[in-house]
Amino acid sequence: SQQGEEDPQALSIQEGENATMNCSYKTSINNLQWYRQNSGRGLVHLILIRSNEREKHSGRLRVTLDTSKKSSSLLITASRAADTASYFCATFTGNQFYFGTGTSLTVIP
Amino acid sequence: DAGVIQSPRHEVTEMGQEVTLRCKPISGHNSLFWYRQTMMRGLELLIYFNNNVPIDDSGMPEDRFSAKMPNASFSTLKIQPSEPRDSAVYFCASWDGVVNEQFFGPGTRLTVL
């Protein structure tokens, strides 16, 4: 399976702390994306990093990609209670998207 | 654009009944995906259409599941007969084939008693 795996499965932090989630995948990719899912809702695209990029920023989000290790990380800085959600990585290869298993993040006010 | 539209949002049915889930993708998007999400199995891709043609249905669990896309603006996922283990949230997502981003609908929460 090309499905990515997120680590940790669940993460609980205090508001204001940084949250780091990791994603590992198995095959070569065109790009990797991170999505967020609030409880009871569909997934929403957050950020995309191409295979030739190593780091990307968007607001409080920082994504890194290490294609040699087939891994990516998502850092959310200065977390807020509203960041509580599940976060999924998705790899794009050919014309297919492959979603990971997700990390459940809880930010405690 | 209203985004991806799914109906119904919630469905409760009894074992053995036929269930039909509906999806309207974003106008102009030529790819449509059906996913199933459960606590145990996470997010699973069931089937993927491109230009209304099924490209990959390897994720369809068994013959009780079928999906159609009769035109670019409508798709259905049918389960007949339904079983309790089909209880899950079913998502539809669409993609324009250019920007590598899928747009998800709100999902249909299916409960089979």
PDB file of C-alpha atoms in Angstrom:
ATOM      1  CA  SER A   1       0.000   0.000   0.000  1.00  0.00           C
ATOM      2  CA  GLN A   2       1.172   3.519  -0.685  1.00  0.00           C
ATOM      3  CA  GLN A   3      -0.829   4.843   2.217  1.00  0.00           C
ATOM      4  CA  GLY A   4       1.061   7.174   4.475  1.00  0.00           C
ATOM      5  CA  GLU A   5       1.226   6.750   8.190  1.00  0.00           C
ATOM      6  CA  GLU A   6       1.084   9.583  10.648  1.00  0.00           C
ATOM      7  CA  ASP A   7       2.840   9.639  13.956  1.00  0.00           C
ATOM      8  CA  PRO A   8       1.734  10.087  16.666  1.00  0.00           C
ATOM      9  CA  GLN A   9      -1.812   8.788  16.351  1.00  0.00           C
ATOM     10  CA  ALA A  10      -2.917  11.216  19.033  1.00  0.00           C
ATOM     11  CA  LEU A  11      -1.349  14.338  20.499  1.00  0.00           C
ATOM     12  CA  SER A  12      -2.508  16.522  23.377  1.00  0.00           C
ATOM     13  CA  ILE A  13      -0.851  19.860  24.123  1.00  0.00           C
ATOM     14  CA  GLN A  14      -1.506  23.120  25.954  1.00  0.00           C
ATOM     15  CA  GLU A  15      -2.585  26.188  24.074  1.00  0.00           C
ATOM     16  CA  GLY A  16       0.431  28.185  22.967  1.00  0.00           C
ATOM     17  CA  GLU A  17       2.700  25.163  22.570  1.00  0.00           C
ATOM     18  CA  ASN A  18       3.898  23.883  19.231  1.00  0.00           C
ATOM     19  CA  ALA A  19       2.489  20.689  17.720  1.00  0.00           C
ATOM     20  CA  THR A  20       4.537  18.445  15.461  1.00  0.00           C
ATOM     21  CA  MET A  21       3.103  15.606  13.410  1.00  0.00           C
ATOM     22  CA  ASN A  22       5.031  13.253  11.185  1.00  0.00           C
ATOM     23  CA  CYS A  23       4.111  11.352   8.071  1.00  0.00           C
ATOM     24  CA  SER A  24       5.921   8.481   6.409  1.00  0.00           C
ATOM     25  CA  TYR A  25       5.130   7.076   2.996  1.00  0.00           C
ATOM     26  CA  LYS A  26       6.367   4.247   0.825  1.00  0.00           C
ATOM     27  CA  THR A  27       6.859   5.260  -2.793  1.00  0.00           C
ATOM     28  CA  SER A  28       8.133   8.184  -4.832  1.00  0.00           C
ATOM     29  CA  ILE A  29       5.752  11.117  -4.986  1.00  0.00           C
ATOM     30  CA  ASN A  30       4.959  14.203  -7.047  1.00  0.00           C
ATOM     31  CA  ASN A  31       3.928  16.148  -3.987  1.00  0.00           C
ATOM     32  CA  LEU A  32       2.663  15.750  -0.455  1.00  0.00           C
ATOM     33  CA  GLN A  33      -0.270  17.557   1.084  1.00  0.00           C
ATOM     34  CA  TRP A  34      -1.635  18.042   4.553  1.00  0.00           C
ATOM     35  CA  TYR A  35      -5.338  18.169   5.294  1.00  0.00           C
ATOM     36  CA  ARG A  36      -7.297  18.986   8.398  1.00  0.00           C
ATOM     37  CA  GLN A  37     -10.566  17.435   9.517  1.00  0.00           C
ATOM     38  CA  ASN A  38     -12.729  18.960  12.177  1.00  0.00           C
ATOM     39  CA  SER A  39     -15.036  16.596  14.004  1.00  0.00           C
ATOM     40  CA  GLY A  40     -18.016  15.677  11.851  1.00  0.00           C
ATOM     41  CA  ARG A  41     -16.714  17.494   8.795  1.00  0.00           C
ATOM     42  CA  GLY A  42     -14.913  16.713   5.548  1.00  0.00           C
ATOM     43  CA  LEU A  43     -11.195  17.151   5.061  1.00  0.00           C
ATOM     44  CA  VAL A  44      -9.874  20.574   4.156  1.00  0.00           C
ATOM     45  CA  HIS A  45      -6.621  21.163   2.300  1.00  0.00           C
ATOM     46  CA  LEU A  46      -3.988  23.059   4.313  1.00  0.00           C
ATOM     47  CA  ILE A  47      -0.712  23.082   2.430  1.00  0.00           C
ATOM     48  CA  LEU A  48       1.139  21.345  -0.395  1.00  0.00           C
ATOM     49  CA  ILE A  49       4.857  20.718  -0.727  1.00  0.00           C
ATOM     50  CA  ARG A  50       6.363  19.548  -3.986  1.00  0.00           C
ATOM     51  CA  SER A  51       8.884  16.744  -4.200  1.00  0.00           C
ATOM     52  CA  ASN A  52      11.680  19.181  -5.048  1.00  0.00           C
ATOM     53  CA  GLU A  53      10.955  21.389  -2.049  1.00  0.00           C
ATOM     54  CA  ARG A  54      12.331  20.828   1.437  1.00  0.00           C
ATOM     55  CA  GLU A  55      10.348  23.299   3.500  1.00  0.00           C
ATOM     56  CA  LYS A  56       7.267  25.421   3.140  1.00  0.00           C
ATOM     57  CA  HIS A  57       5.505  27.910   5.373  1.00  0.00           C
ATOM     58  CA  SER A  58       1.944  29.135   5.525  1.00  0.00           C
ATOM     59  CA  GLY A  59       0.977  31.285   8.472  1.00  0.00           C
ATOM     60  CA  ARG A  60       1.524  29.206  11.608  1.00  0.00           C
ATOM     61  CA  LEU A  61       2.131  26.072   9.550  1.00  0.00           C
ATOM     62  CA  ARG A  62       5.551  24.760   8.609  1.00  0.00           C
ATOM     63  CA  VAL A  63       5.951  21.655   6.490  1.00  0.00           C
ATOM     64  CA  THR A  64       9.169  19.821   5.787  1.00  0.00           C
ATOM     65  CA  LEU A  65       9.798  17.047   3.306  1.00  0.00           C
ATOM     66  CA  ASP A  66      12.666  14.574   3.223  1.00  0.00           C
ATOM     67  CA  THR A  67      12.291  12.460   0.109  1.00  0.00           C
ATOM     68  CA  SER A  68      15.351  10.366   0.960  1.00  0.00           C
ATOM     69  CA  LYS A  69      13.627   9.231   4.149  1.00  0.00           C
ATOM     70  CA  LYS A  70      10.152   9.335   2.592  1.00  0.00           C
ATOM     71  CA  SER A  71       8.883  11.451   5.432  1.00  0.00           C
ATOM     72  CA  SER A  72       7.265  14.792   6.097  1.00  0.00           C
ATOM     73  CA  SER A  73       6.438  16.775   9.182  1.00  0.00           C
ATOM     74  CA  LEU A  74       3.798  19.374   9.939  1.00  0.00           C
ATOM     75  CA  LEU A  75       4.542  21.922  12.640  1.00  0.00           C
ATOM     76  CA  ILE A  76       1.793  24.127  14.017  1.00  0.00           C
ATOM     77  CA  THR A  77       3.270  26.951  16.043  1.00  0.00           C
ATOM     78  CA  ALA A  78       1.573  28.790  18.911  1.00  0.00           C
ATOM     79  CA  SER A  79      -1.332  26.366  18.900  1.00  0.00           C
ATOM     80  CA  ARG A  80      -4.870  27.462  19.663  1.00  0.00           C
ATOM     81  CA  ALA A  81      -7.872  25.564  20.941  1.00  0.00           C
ATOM     82  CA  ALA A  82      -9.392  25.982  17.481  1.00  0.00           C
ATOM     83  CA  ASP A  83      -6.553  23.880  16.026  1.00  0.00           C
ATOM     84  CA  THR A  84      -8.117  20.827  17.675  1.00  0.00           C
ATOM     85  CA  ALA A  85      -8.774  18.459  14.770  1.00  0.00           C
ATOM     86  CA  SER A  86      -7.392  15.450  12.940  1.00  0.00           C
ATOM     87  CA  TYR A  87      -4.568  16.039  10.494  1.00  0.00           C
ATOM     88  CA  PHE A  88      -3.878  13.827   7.498  1.00  0.00           C
ATOM     89  CA  CYS A  89      -1.025  13.699   5.067  1.00  0.00           C
ATOM     90  CA  ALA A  90      -1.754  12.742   1.476  1.00  0.00           C
ATOM     91  CA  THR A  91       0.714  11.833  -1.210  1.00  0.00           C
ATOM     92  CA  PHE A  92       0.062  12.470  -4.872  1.00  0.00           C
ATOM     93  CA  THR A  93       1.585  10.016  -7.327  1.00  0.00           C
ATOM     94  CA  GLY A  94       0.577   9.776 -10.956  1.00  0.00           C
ATOM     95  CA  ASN A  95      -3.060  10.727 -10.796  1.00  0.00           C
ATOM     96  CA  GLN A  96      -3.776   9.194  -7.424  1.00  0.00           C
ATOM     97  CA  PHE A  97      -4.080  10.606  -3.924  1.00  0.00           C
ATOM     98  CA  TYR A  98      -3.147   8.391  -0.984  1.00  0.00           C
ATOM     99  CA  PHE A  99      -4.216   9.474   2.492  1.00  0.00           C
ATOM    100  CA  GLY A 100      -2.515   8.542   5.727  1.00  0.00           C
ATOM    101  CA  THR A 101      -4.069   7.327   8.935  1.00  0.00           C
ATOM    102  CA  GLY A 102      -4.235  10.713  10.628  1.00  0.00           C
ATOM    103  CA  THR A 103      -3.089  12.360  13.846  1.00  0.00           C
ATOM    104  CA  SER A 104      -5.716  13.516  16.309  1.00  0.00           C
ATOM    105  CA  LEU A 105      -4.612  16.796  17.880  1.00  0.00           C
ATOM    106  CA  THR A 106      -6.194  18.186  21.026  1.00  0.00           C
ATOM    107  CA  VAL A 107      -5.218  21.667  22.137  1.00  0.00           C
ATOM    108  CA  ILE A 108      -6.179  22.327  25.735  1.00  0.00           C
ATOM    109  CA  PRO A 109      -7.161  25.932  26.506  1.00  0.00           C
TER     110      PRO A 109
ATOM    111  CA  ASP B   1     -19.545  27.745  -5.716  1.00  0.00           C
ATOM    112  CA  ALA B   2     -21.318  25.781  -2.998  1.00  0.00           C
ATOM    113  CA  GLY B   3     -18.554  23.210  -2.852  1.00  0.00           C
ATOM    114  CA  VAL B   4     -19.108  19.475  -2.998  1.00  0.00           C
ATOM    115  CA  ILE B   5     -22.663  18.625  -2.031  1.00  0.00           C
ATOM    116  CA  GLN B   6     -23.647  15.324  -0.482  1.00  0.00           C
ATOM    117  CA  SER B   7     -27.023  13.971   0.452  1.00  0.00           C
ATOM    118  CA  PRO B   8     -28.380  12.824   2.719  1.00  0.00           C
ATOM    119  CA  ARG B   9     -26.213  14.065   5.595  1.00  0.00           C
ATOM    120  CA  HIS B  10     -27.465  11.300   7.856  1.00  0.00           C
ATOM    121  CA  GLU B  11     -29.026   7.976   7.005  1.00  0.00           C
ATOM    122  CA  VAL B  12     -30.306   5.361   9.394  1.00  0.00           C
ATOM    123  CA  THR B  13     -31.540   2.153   7.885  1.00  0.00           C
ATOM    124  CA  GLU B  14     -32.107  -1.454   8.741  1.00  0.00           C
ATOM    125  CA  MET B  15     -29.971  -4.346   7.695  1.00  0.00           C
ATOM    126  CA  GLY B  16     -30.900  -5.626   4.259  1.00  0.00           C
ATOM    127  CA  GLN B  17     -32.220  -2.323   2.960  1.00  0.00           C
ATOM    128  CA  GLU B  18     -30.833  -0.543  -0.083  1.00  0.00           C
ATOM    129  CA  VAL B  19     -28.963   2.674   0.584  1.00  0.00           C
ATOM    130  CA  THR B  20     -28.151   5.326  -2.026  1.00  0.00           C
ATOM    131  CA  LEU B  21     -25.744   8.139  -1.305  1.00  0.00           C
ATOM    132  CA  ARG B  22     -25.514  11.117  -3.639  1.00  0.00           C
ATOM    133  CA  CYS B  23     -22.803  13.554  -4.561  1.00  0.00           C
ATOM    134  CA  LYS B  24     -22.592  16.687  -6.672  1.00  0.00           C
ATOM    135  CA  PRO B  25     -18.980  17.664  -7.370  1.00  0.00           C
ATOM    136  CA  ILE B  26     -17.728  21.176  -7.864  1.00  0.00           C
ATOM    137  CA  SER B  27     -18.579  22.415 -11.337  1.00  0.00           C
ATOM    138  CA  GLY B  28     -15.663  21.964 -13.708  1.00  0.00           C
ATOM    139  CA  HIS B  29     -13.946  19.293 -11.655  1.00  0.00           C
ATOM    140  CA  ASN B  30     -13.374  16.218 -13.777  1.00  0.00           C
ATOM    141  CA  SER B  31     -12.413  13.737 -11.061  1.00  0.00           C
ATOM    142  CA  LEU B  32     -14.585  12.384  -8.288  1.00  0.00           C
ATOM    143  CA  PHE B  33     -13.666  10.166  -5.356  1.00  0.00           C
ATOM    144  CA  TRP B  34     -15.761   8.174  -2.878  1.00  0.00           C
ATOM    145  CA  TYR B  35     -14.211   7.459   0.542  1.00  0.00           C
ATOM    146  CA  ARG B  36     -15.358   5.615   3.626  1.00  0.00           C
ATOM    147  CA  GLN B  37     -14.143   6.602   7.083  1.00  0.00           C
ATOM    148  CA  THR B  38     -14.361   4.516  10.244  1.00  0.00           C
ATOM    149  CA  MET B  39     -12.475   4.562  13.513  1.00  0.00           C
ATOM    150  CA  MET B  40     -11.080   1.118  12.869  1.00  0.00           C
ATOM    151  CA  ARG B  41      -9.979   1.472   9.252  1.00  0.00           C
ATOM    152  CA  GLY B  42      -9.476   5.199   8.863  1.00  0.00           C
ATOM    153  CA  LEU B  43     -10.089   6.852   5.495  1.00  0.00           C
ATOM    154  CA  GLU B  44     -10.435   4.333   2.665  1.00  0.00           C
ATOM    155  CA  LEU B  45     -10.698   5.153  -1.035  1.00  0.00           C
ATOM    156  CA  LEU B  46     -13.601   3.181  -2.488  1.00  0.00           C
ATOM    157  CA  ILE B  47     -13.676   4.319  -6.111  1.00  0.00           C
ATOM    158  CA  TYR B  48     -12.311   7.079  -8.310  1.00  0.00           C
ATOM    159  CA  PHE B  49     -13.908   8.487 -11.484  1.00  0.00           C
ATOM    160  CA  ASN B  50     -12.223  10.585 -14.141  1.00  0.00           C
ATOM    161  CA  ASN B  51     -14.436  12.236 -16.763  1.00  0.00           C
ATOM    162  CA  ASN B  52     -17.336  10.108 -15.497  1.00  0.00           C
ATOM    163  CA  VAL B  53     -15.444   6.851 -16.097  1.00  0.00           C
ATOM    164  CA  PRO B  54     -14.490   4.607 -13.164  1.00  0.00           C
ATOM    165  CA  ILE B  55     -10.698   4.451 -13.084  1.00  0.00           C
ATOM    166  CA  ASP B  56      -9.992   2.521  -9.906  1.00  0.00           C
ATOM    167  CA  ASP B  57     -12.645   0.592  -8.006  1.00  0.00           C
ATOM    168  CA  SER B  58     -10.251  -1.715  -6.204  1.00  0.00           C
ATOM    169  CA  GLY B  59     -11.352  -0.254  -2.882  1.00  0.00           C
ATOM    170  CA  MET B  60     -14.976  -1.247  -3.273  1.00  0.00           C
ATOM    171  CA  PRO B  61     -15.338  -3.822  -0.505  1.00  0.00           C
ATOM    172  CA  GLU B  62     -17.670  -6.247  -2.233  1.00  0.00           C
ATOM    173  CA  ASP B  63     -20.365  -6.650  -4.841  1.00  0.00           C
ATOM    174  CA  ARG B  64     -22.934  -5.131  -2.543  1.00  0.00           C
ATOM    175  CA  PHE B  65     -21.332  -1.773  -3.313  1.00  0.00           C
ATOM    176  CA  SER B  66     -21.768  -0.060  -6.656  1.00  0.00           C
ATOM    177  CA  ALA B  67     -21.091   3.457  -7.872  1.00  0.00           C
ATOM    178  CA  LYS B  68     -22.161   5.376 -10.936  1.00  0.00           C
ATOM    179  CA  MET B  69     -21.439   8.728 -12.461  1.00  0.00           C
ATOM    180  CA  PRO B  70     -23.999   9.279 -15.225  1.00  0.00           C
ATOM    181  CA  ASN B  71     -22.819  12.825 -15.883  1.00  0.00           C
ATOM    182  CA  ALA B  72     -20.229  15.339 -14.758  1.00  0.00           C
ATOM    183  CA  SER B  73     -22.430  16.791 -12.051  1.00  0.00           C
ATOM    184  CA  PHE B  74     -23.772  13.744 -10.261  1.00  0.00           C
ATOM    185  CA  SER B  75     -22.615  10.489  -8.725  1.00  0.00           C
ATOM    186  CA  THR B  76     -24.218   7.820  -6.585  1.00  0.00           C
ATOM    187  CA  LEU B  77     -22.878   5.168  -4.261  1.00  0.00           C
ATOM    188  CA  LYS B  78     -25.301   2.336  -3.647  1.00  0.00           C
ATOM    189  CA  ILE B  79     -25.173  -0.419  -1.062  1.00  0.00           C
ATOM    190  CA  GLN B  80     -27.563  -3.308  -1.584  1.00  0.00           C
ATOM    191  CA  PRO B  81     -28.191  -5.064   0.730  1.00  0.00           C
ATOM    192  CA  SER B  82     -26.751  -3.005   3.563  1.00  0.00           C
ATOM    193  CA  GLU B  83     -25.143  -4.592   6.628  1.00  0.00           C
ATOM    194  CA  PRO B  84     -24.279  -3.197  10.079  1.00  0.00           C
ATOM    195  CA  ARG B  85     -20.566  -3.269   9.227  1.00  0.00           C
ATOM    196  CA  ASP B  86     -21.244  -0.727   6.474  1.00  0.00           C
ATOM    197  CA  SER B  87     -21.915   1.877   9.151  1.00  0.00           C
ATOM    198  CA  ALA B  88     -19.435   4.682   8.534  1.00  0.00           C
ATOM    199  CA  VAL B  89     -19.113   8.214   7.236  1.00  0.00           C
ATOM    200  CA  TYR B  90     -18.975   8.278   3.459  1.00  0.00           C
ATOM    201  CA  PHE B  91     -17.221  11.214   1.817  1.00  0.00           C
ATOM    202  CA  CYS B  92     -17.250  12.389  -1.747  1.00  0.00           C
ATOM    203  CA  ALA B  93     -14.406  14.567  -3.011  1.00  0.00           C
ATOM    204  CA  SER B  94     -13.715  16.251  -6.322  1.00  0.00           C
ATOM    205  CA  TRP B  95     -10.582  17.426  -8.085  1.00  0.00           C
ATOM    206  CA  ASP B  96     -10.031  19.674 -11.094  1.00  0.00           C
ATOM    207  CA  GLY B  97      -7.078  17.665 -12.358  1.00  0.00           C
ATOM    208  CA  VAL B  98      -4.795  20.698 -12.294  1.00  0.00           C
ATOM    209  CA  VAL B  99      -4.311  21.979  -8.762  1.00  0.00           C
ATOM    210  CA  ASN B 100      -3.328  19.067  -6.553  1.00  0.00           C
ATOM    211  CA  GLU B 101      -6.012  19.570  -3.969  1.00  0.00           C
ATOM    212  CA  GLN B 102      -9.127  17.547  -3.317  1.00  0.00           C
ATOM    213  CA  PHE B 103     -12.280  19.242  -2.140  1.00  0.00           C
ATOM    214  CA  PHE B 104     -14.325  17.160   0.238  1.00  0.00           C
ATOM    215  CA  GLY B 105     -18.041  17.190   0.833  1.00  0.00           C
ATOM    216  CA  PRO B 106     -19.497  17.232   4.355  1.00  0.00           C
ATOM    217  CA  GLY B 107     -20.034  13.480   4.325  1.00  0.00           C
ATOM    218  CA  THR B 108     -22.985  11.162   4.866  1.00  0.00           C
ATOM    219  CA  ARG B 109     -23.122   9.419   8.210  1.00  0.00           C
ATOM    220  CA  LEU B 110     -24.641   5.990   7.586  1.00  0.00           C
ATOM    221  CA  THR B 111     -25.945   3.819  10.385  1.00  0.00           C
ATOM    222  CA  VAL B 112     -27.163   0.342   9.545  1.00  0.00           C
ATOM    223  CA  LEU B 113     -29.082  -1.279  12.389  1.00  0.00           C
TER     224      LEU B 113
END
